Tab-separated table of C-alpha atoms in Angstrom:
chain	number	residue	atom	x	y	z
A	237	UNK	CA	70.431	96.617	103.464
A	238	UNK	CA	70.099	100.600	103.724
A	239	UNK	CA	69.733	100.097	107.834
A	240	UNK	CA	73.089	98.214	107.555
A	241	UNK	CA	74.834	100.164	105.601
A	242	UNK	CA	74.865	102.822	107.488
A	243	UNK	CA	75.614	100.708	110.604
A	244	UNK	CA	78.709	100.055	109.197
A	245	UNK	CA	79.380	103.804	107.960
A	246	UNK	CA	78.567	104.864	111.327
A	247	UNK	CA	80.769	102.141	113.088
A	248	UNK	CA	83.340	103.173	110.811
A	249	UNK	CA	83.587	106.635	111.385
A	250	UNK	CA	83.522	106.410	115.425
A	251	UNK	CA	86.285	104.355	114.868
A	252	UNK	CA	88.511	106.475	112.152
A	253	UNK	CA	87.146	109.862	112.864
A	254	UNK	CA	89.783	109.978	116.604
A	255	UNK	CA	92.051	108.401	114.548
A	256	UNK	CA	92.448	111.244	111.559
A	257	UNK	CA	91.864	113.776	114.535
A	258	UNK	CA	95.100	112.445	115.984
A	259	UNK	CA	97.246	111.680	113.208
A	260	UNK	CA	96.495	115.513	112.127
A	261	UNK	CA	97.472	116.736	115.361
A	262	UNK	CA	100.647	114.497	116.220
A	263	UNK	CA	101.741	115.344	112.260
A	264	UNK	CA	101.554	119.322	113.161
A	265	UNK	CA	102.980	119.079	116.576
A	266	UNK	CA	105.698	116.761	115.976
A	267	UNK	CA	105.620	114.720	112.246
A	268	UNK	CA	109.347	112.903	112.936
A	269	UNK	CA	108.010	111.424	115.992
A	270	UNK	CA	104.965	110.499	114.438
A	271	UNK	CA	106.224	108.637	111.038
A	272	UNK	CA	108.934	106.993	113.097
A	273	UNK	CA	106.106	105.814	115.533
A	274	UNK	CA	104.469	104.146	112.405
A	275	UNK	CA	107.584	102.844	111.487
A	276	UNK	CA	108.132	101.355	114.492
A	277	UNK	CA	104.256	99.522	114.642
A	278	UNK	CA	104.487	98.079	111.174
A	279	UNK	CA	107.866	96.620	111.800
A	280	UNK	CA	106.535	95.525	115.212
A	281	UNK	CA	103.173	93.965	113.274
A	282	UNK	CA	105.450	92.361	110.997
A	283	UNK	CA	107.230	90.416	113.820
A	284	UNK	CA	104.103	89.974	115.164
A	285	UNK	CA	102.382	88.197	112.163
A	286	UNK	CA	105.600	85.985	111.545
A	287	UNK	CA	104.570	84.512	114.615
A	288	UNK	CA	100.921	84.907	114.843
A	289	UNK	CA	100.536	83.230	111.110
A	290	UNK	CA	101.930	80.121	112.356
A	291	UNK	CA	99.427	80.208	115.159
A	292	UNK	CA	97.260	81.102	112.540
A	293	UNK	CA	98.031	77.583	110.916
A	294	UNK	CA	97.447	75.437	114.286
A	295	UNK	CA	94.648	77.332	115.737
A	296	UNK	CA	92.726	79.159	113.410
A	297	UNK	CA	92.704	76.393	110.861
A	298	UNK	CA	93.402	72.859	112.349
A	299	UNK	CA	91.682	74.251	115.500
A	300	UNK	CA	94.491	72.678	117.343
A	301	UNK	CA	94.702	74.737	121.122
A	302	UNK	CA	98.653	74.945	120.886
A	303	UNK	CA	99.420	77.171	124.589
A	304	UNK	CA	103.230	76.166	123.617
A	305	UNK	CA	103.427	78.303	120.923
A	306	UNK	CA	105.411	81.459	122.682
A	307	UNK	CA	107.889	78.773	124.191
A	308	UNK	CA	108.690	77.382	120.733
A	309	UNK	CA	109.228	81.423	119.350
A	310	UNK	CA	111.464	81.050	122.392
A	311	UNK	CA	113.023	77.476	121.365
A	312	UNK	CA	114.034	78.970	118.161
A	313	UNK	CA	115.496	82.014	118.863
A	314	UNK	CA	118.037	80.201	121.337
A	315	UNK	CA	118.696	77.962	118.464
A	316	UNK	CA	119.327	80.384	116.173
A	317	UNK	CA	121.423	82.852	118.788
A	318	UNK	CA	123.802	79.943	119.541
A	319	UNK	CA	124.017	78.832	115.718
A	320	UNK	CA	125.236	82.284	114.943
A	321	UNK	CA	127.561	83.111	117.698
A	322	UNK	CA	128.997	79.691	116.174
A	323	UNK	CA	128.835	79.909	112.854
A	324	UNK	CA	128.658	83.670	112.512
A	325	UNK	CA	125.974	83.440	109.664
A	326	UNK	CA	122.664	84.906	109.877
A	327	UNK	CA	120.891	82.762	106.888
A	328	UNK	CA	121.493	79.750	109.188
A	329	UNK	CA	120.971	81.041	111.860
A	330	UNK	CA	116.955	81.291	110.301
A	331	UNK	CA	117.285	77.871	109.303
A	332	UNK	CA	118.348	76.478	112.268
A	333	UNK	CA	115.859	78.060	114.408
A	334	UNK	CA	112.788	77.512	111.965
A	335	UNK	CA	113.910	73.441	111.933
A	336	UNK	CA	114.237	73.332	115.535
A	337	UNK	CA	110.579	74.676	116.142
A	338	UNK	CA	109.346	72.509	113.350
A	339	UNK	CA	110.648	69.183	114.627
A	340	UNK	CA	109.700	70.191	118.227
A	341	UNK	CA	106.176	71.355	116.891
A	342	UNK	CA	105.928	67.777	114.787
A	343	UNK	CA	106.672	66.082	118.024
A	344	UNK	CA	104.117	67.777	120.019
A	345	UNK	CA	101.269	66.860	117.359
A	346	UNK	CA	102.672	63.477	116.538
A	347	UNK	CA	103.126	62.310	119.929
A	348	UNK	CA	100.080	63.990	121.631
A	349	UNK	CA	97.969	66.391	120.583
A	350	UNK	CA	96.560	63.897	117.566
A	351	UNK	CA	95.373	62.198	120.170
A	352	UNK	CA	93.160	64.792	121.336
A	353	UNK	CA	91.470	66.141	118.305
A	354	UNK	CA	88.487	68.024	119.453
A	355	UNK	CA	89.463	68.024	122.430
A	356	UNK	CA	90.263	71.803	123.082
A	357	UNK	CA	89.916	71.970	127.342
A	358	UNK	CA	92.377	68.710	127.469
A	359	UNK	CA	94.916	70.412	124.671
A	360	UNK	CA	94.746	73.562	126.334
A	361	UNK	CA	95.698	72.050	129.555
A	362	UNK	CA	98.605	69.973	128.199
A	363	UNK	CA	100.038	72.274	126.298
A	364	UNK	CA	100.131	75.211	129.078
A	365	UNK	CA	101.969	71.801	130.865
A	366	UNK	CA	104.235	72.004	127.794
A	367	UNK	CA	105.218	75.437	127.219
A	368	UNK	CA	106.194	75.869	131.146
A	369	UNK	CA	108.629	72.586	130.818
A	370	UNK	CA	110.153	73.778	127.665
A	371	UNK	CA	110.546	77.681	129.377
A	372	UNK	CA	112.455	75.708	132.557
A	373	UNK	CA	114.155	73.889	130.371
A	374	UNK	CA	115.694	76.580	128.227
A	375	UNK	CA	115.736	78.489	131.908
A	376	UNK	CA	118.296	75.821	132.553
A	377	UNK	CA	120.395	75.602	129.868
A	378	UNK	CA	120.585	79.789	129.108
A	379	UNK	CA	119.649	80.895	132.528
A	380	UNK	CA	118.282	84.053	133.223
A	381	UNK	CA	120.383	86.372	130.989
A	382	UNK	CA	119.658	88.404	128.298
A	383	UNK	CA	120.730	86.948	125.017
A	384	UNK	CA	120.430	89.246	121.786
A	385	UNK	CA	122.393	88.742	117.952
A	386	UNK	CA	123.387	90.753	116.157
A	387	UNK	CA	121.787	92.007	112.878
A	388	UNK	CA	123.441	90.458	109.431
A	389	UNK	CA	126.731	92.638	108.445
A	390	UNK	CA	124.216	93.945	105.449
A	391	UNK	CA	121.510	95.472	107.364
A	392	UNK	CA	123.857	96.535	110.176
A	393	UNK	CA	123.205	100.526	110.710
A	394	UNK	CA	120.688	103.104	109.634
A	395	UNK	CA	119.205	103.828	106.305
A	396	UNK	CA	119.977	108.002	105.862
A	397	UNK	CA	118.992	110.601	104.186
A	398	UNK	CA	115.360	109.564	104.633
A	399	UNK	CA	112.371	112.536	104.510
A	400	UNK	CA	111.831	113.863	107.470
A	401	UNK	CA	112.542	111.010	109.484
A	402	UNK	CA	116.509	111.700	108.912
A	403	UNK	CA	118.051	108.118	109.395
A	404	UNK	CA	115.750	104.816	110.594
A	405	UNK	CA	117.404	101.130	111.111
A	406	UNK	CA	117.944	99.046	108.087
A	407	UNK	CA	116.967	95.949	110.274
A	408	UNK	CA	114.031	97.133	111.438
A	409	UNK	CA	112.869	98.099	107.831
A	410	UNK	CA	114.165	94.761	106.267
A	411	UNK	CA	111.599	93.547	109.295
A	412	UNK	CA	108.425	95.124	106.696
A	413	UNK	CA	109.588	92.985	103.795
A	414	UNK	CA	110.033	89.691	105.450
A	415	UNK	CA	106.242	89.716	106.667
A	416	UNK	CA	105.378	90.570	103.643
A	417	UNK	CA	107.319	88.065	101.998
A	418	UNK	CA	106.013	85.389	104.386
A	419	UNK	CA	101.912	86.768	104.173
A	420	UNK	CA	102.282	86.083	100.308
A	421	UNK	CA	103.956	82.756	100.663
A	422	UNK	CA	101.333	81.714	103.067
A	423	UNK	CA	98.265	83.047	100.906
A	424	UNK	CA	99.548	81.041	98.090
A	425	UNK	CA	100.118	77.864	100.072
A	426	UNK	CA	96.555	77.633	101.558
A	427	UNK	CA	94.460	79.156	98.114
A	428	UNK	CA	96.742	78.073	94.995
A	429	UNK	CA	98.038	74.838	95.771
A	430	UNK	CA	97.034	71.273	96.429
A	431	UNK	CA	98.227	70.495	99.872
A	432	UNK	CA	96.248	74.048	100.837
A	433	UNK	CA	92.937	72.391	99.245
A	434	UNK	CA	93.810	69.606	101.559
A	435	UNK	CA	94.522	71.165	104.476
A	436	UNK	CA	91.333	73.128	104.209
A	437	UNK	CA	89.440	70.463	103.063
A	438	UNK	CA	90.593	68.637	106.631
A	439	UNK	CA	89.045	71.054	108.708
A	440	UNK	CA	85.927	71.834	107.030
A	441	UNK	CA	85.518	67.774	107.124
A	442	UNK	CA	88.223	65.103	108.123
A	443	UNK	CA	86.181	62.030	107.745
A	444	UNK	CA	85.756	63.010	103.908
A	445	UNK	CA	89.284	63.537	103.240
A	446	UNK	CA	90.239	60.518	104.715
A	447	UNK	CA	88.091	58.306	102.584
A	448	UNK	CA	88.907	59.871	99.566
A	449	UNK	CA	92.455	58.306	100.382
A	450	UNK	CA	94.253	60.957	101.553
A	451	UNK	CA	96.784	61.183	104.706
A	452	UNK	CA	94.979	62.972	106.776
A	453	UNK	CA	97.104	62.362	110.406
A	454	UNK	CA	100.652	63.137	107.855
A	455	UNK	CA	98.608	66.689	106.356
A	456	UNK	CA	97.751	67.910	109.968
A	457	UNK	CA	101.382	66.671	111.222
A	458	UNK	CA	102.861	68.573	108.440
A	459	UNK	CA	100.884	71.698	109.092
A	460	UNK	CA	101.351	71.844	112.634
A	461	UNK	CA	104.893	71.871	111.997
A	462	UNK	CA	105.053	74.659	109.746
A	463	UNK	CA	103.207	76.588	112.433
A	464	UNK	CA	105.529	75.872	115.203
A	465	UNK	CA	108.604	76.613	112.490
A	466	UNK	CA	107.073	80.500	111.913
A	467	UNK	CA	107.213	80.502	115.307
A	468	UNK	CA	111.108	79.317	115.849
A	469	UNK	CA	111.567	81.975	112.454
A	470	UNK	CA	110.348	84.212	114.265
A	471	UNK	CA	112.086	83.886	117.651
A	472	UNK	CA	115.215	84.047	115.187
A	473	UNK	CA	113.809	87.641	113.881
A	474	UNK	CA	112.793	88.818	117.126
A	475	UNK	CA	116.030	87.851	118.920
A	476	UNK	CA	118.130	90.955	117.065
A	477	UNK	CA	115.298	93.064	117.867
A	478	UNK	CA	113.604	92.200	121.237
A	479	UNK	CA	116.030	90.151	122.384
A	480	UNK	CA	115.771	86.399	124.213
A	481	UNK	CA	115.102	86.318	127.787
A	482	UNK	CA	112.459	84.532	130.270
A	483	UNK	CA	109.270	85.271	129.711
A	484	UNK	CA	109.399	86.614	125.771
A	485	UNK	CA	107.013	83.098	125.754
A	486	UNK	CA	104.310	84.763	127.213
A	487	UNK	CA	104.334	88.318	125.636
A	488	UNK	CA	104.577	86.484	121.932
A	489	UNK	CA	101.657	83.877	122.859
A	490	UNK	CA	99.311	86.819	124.317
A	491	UNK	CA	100.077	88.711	121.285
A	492	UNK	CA	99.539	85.892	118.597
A	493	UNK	CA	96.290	85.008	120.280
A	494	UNK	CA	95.249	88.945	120.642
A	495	UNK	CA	95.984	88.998	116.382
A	496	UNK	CA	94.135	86.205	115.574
A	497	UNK	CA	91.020	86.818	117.737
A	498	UNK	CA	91.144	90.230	115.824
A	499	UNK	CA	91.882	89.371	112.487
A	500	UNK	CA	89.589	86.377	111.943
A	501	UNK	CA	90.611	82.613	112.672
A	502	UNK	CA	91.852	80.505	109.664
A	503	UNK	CA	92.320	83.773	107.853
A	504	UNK	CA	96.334	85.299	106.568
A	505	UNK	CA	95.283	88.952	105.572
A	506	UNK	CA	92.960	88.679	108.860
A	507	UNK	CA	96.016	87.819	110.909
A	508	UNK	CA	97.699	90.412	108.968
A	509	UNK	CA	95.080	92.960	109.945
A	510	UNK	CA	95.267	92.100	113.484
A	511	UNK	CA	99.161	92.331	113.568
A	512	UNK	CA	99.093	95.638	112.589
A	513	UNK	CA	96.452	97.311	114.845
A	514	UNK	CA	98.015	95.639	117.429
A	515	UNK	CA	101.674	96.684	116.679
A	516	UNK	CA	100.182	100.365	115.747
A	517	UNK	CA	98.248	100.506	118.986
A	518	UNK	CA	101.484	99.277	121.375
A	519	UNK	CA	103.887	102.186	119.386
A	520	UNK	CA	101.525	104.885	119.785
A	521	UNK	CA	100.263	104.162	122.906
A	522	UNK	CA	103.901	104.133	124.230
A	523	UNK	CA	104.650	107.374	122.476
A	524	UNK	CA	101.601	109.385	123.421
A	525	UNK	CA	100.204	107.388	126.461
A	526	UNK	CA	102.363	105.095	127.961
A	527	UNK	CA	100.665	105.305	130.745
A	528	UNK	CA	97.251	103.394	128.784
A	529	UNK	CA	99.075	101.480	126.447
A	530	UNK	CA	98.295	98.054	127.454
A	531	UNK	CA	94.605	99.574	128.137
A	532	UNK	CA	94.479	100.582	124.684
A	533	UNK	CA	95.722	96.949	123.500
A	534	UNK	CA	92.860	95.191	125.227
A	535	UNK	CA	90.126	97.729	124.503
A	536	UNK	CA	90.737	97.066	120.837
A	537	UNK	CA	90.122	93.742	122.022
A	538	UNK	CA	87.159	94.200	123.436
A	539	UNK	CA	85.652	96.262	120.873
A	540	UNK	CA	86.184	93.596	118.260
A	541	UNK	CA	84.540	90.703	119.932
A	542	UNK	CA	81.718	92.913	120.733
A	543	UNK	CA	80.947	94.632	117.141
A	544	UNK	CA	83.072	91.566	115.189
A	545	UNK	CA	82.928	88.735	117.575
A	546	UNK	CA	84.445	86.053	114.624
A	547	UNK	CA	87.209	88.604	114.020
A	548	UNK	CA	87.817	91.455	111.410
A	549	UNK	CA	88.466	88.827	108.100
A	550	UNK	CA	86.736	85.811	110.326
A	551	UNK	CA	83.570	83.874	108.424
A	552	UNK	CA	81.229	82.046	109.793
A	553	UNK	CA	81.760	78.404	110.018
């Protein structure tokens, strides 16, 4: 217990020591670059786990291989742009683009990938199928060009008068609180309530559930569609930000799968975790290395699966 202990202490300290070296420099040489820089990675990880806990949902729990994923962050932030050029209003906007995703998540589970439980090479395979015909698709219909909305009137401009950061963007901050928001919805859902017991129950073992009279196809179907509505939600988010364009699919699908390896499969505060050392490592490395910055995403990676290979928060099945 000793030995391991100070494994860990040792681990621990390779890994924060170059971190507190670095903060301490980058907060003497330049400390409004640096706190906006931090601003900028936990509103980033906050986008980030929006999407990623819905993947969360579908892969780390219902071990469902869903490759479509980024093309349904994609489905739902066209919805969402083209409800509020329409409409003009933001709140439906979100609720547009988190239905959309939902139904065209339920479809994909109802119509085929409950067919292939267990199956993870033939799901994989379909659903890379999928998410290319859905990204030509949406190719087709909003071609090429950029598409980005605009942020609600309310969070439209910068919060002043902030300490030493001066002035930052009230949508970008509002980002923070919606993840937030969302983590403790989520946490609740899957550890305080019945249909979390039974969605957990499902995984751990479906034959069991079943006979004890319970729906099990209707639990998964139900699941699967809140994943792929996070994802639409968060297309909807991301499209003020990041804006919608071709190939937004791919970057949010690498990055939901690079979080949940990471954090720990099946696990919210683990997906949590991994959102924000991801969305920390892409600011800073584009601020102080941009030249390594996708190294530094994939050396995190690396390191994890090698010290942590079931993730930060991940247990052992």
């Amino acid at each position: 217990m000793a030995r391991r202990t100070r494994t860990r202490l040792a681990f621990w300290l390779l890994i924060g020591g170059p971190i507190l070296v670095f903060s301490a420099w980058a907060l003497f040489n330049n400390p409004r670059l640096y706190l906006v820089t931090l601003l900028n990675g936990l509103t980033l990880a906050s986008l980030y786990f929006i999407v990623a806990s819905g993947f969360t949902l579908v892969f780390g729990l219902m071990r469902n291989v869903n490759l479509a994923h980024g093309s349904l962050y994609l489905l739902g932030g066209y919805i969402g742009y083209v409800v509020a050029a329409g409409t003009g209003w933001w709140p439906l906007a979100l609720a547009a683009g988190f239905l959309s995703s939902a139904v065209a998540g339920l479809a994909i589970q109802w119509l085929i990938l409950r067919h292939m439980q267990g199956q993870e090479l033939r799901q994989t395979m379909v659903t890379i199928g999928l998410s290319i015909v859905i990204a030509d698709i949406l190719l087709w219909i909003f071609t090429g060009q950029v598409h980005q909305m605009e942020a609600p009137e309310f969070l439209q401009g910068p919060i002043r008068n902030i300490p030493l950061i001066n002035a930052y963007s009230a949508y970008r901050l509002s980002l923070l609180f919606m993840g937030i928001a969302i983590g403790v919805l989520l946490w609740l859902l899957l550890n305080r309530t019945r249909v979390g017991m039974m969605i957990r129950a499902g995984v751990d073992d479906r034959g069991m559930l079943a006979a004890s009279g319970v729906n099990v196809n209707l639990v998964f179907a139900i699941t699967f569609a809140l994943g792929a509505g996070l994802a639409g939600l968060g297309g909807v988010i991301g499209a003020v930000e990041l804006s919608m364009v071709p190939g937004e699919d791919i970057r949010l699908l690498l990055a939901s799968l690079i979080v949940v390896i990471v954090g720990g499969m099946g696990s919210v505060i683990g997906a949590a975790t991994g959102a924000a050392i991801l969305g920390l490592a892409e600011t800073y490395g584009l601020a102080y290395a941009p030249t390594y910055s996708v190294v530094l995403t994939f050396v995190i990676l690396i390191g994890v699966l090698a010290f942590r290979p079931r993730g930060i928060m991940g247990k052992a099945a």
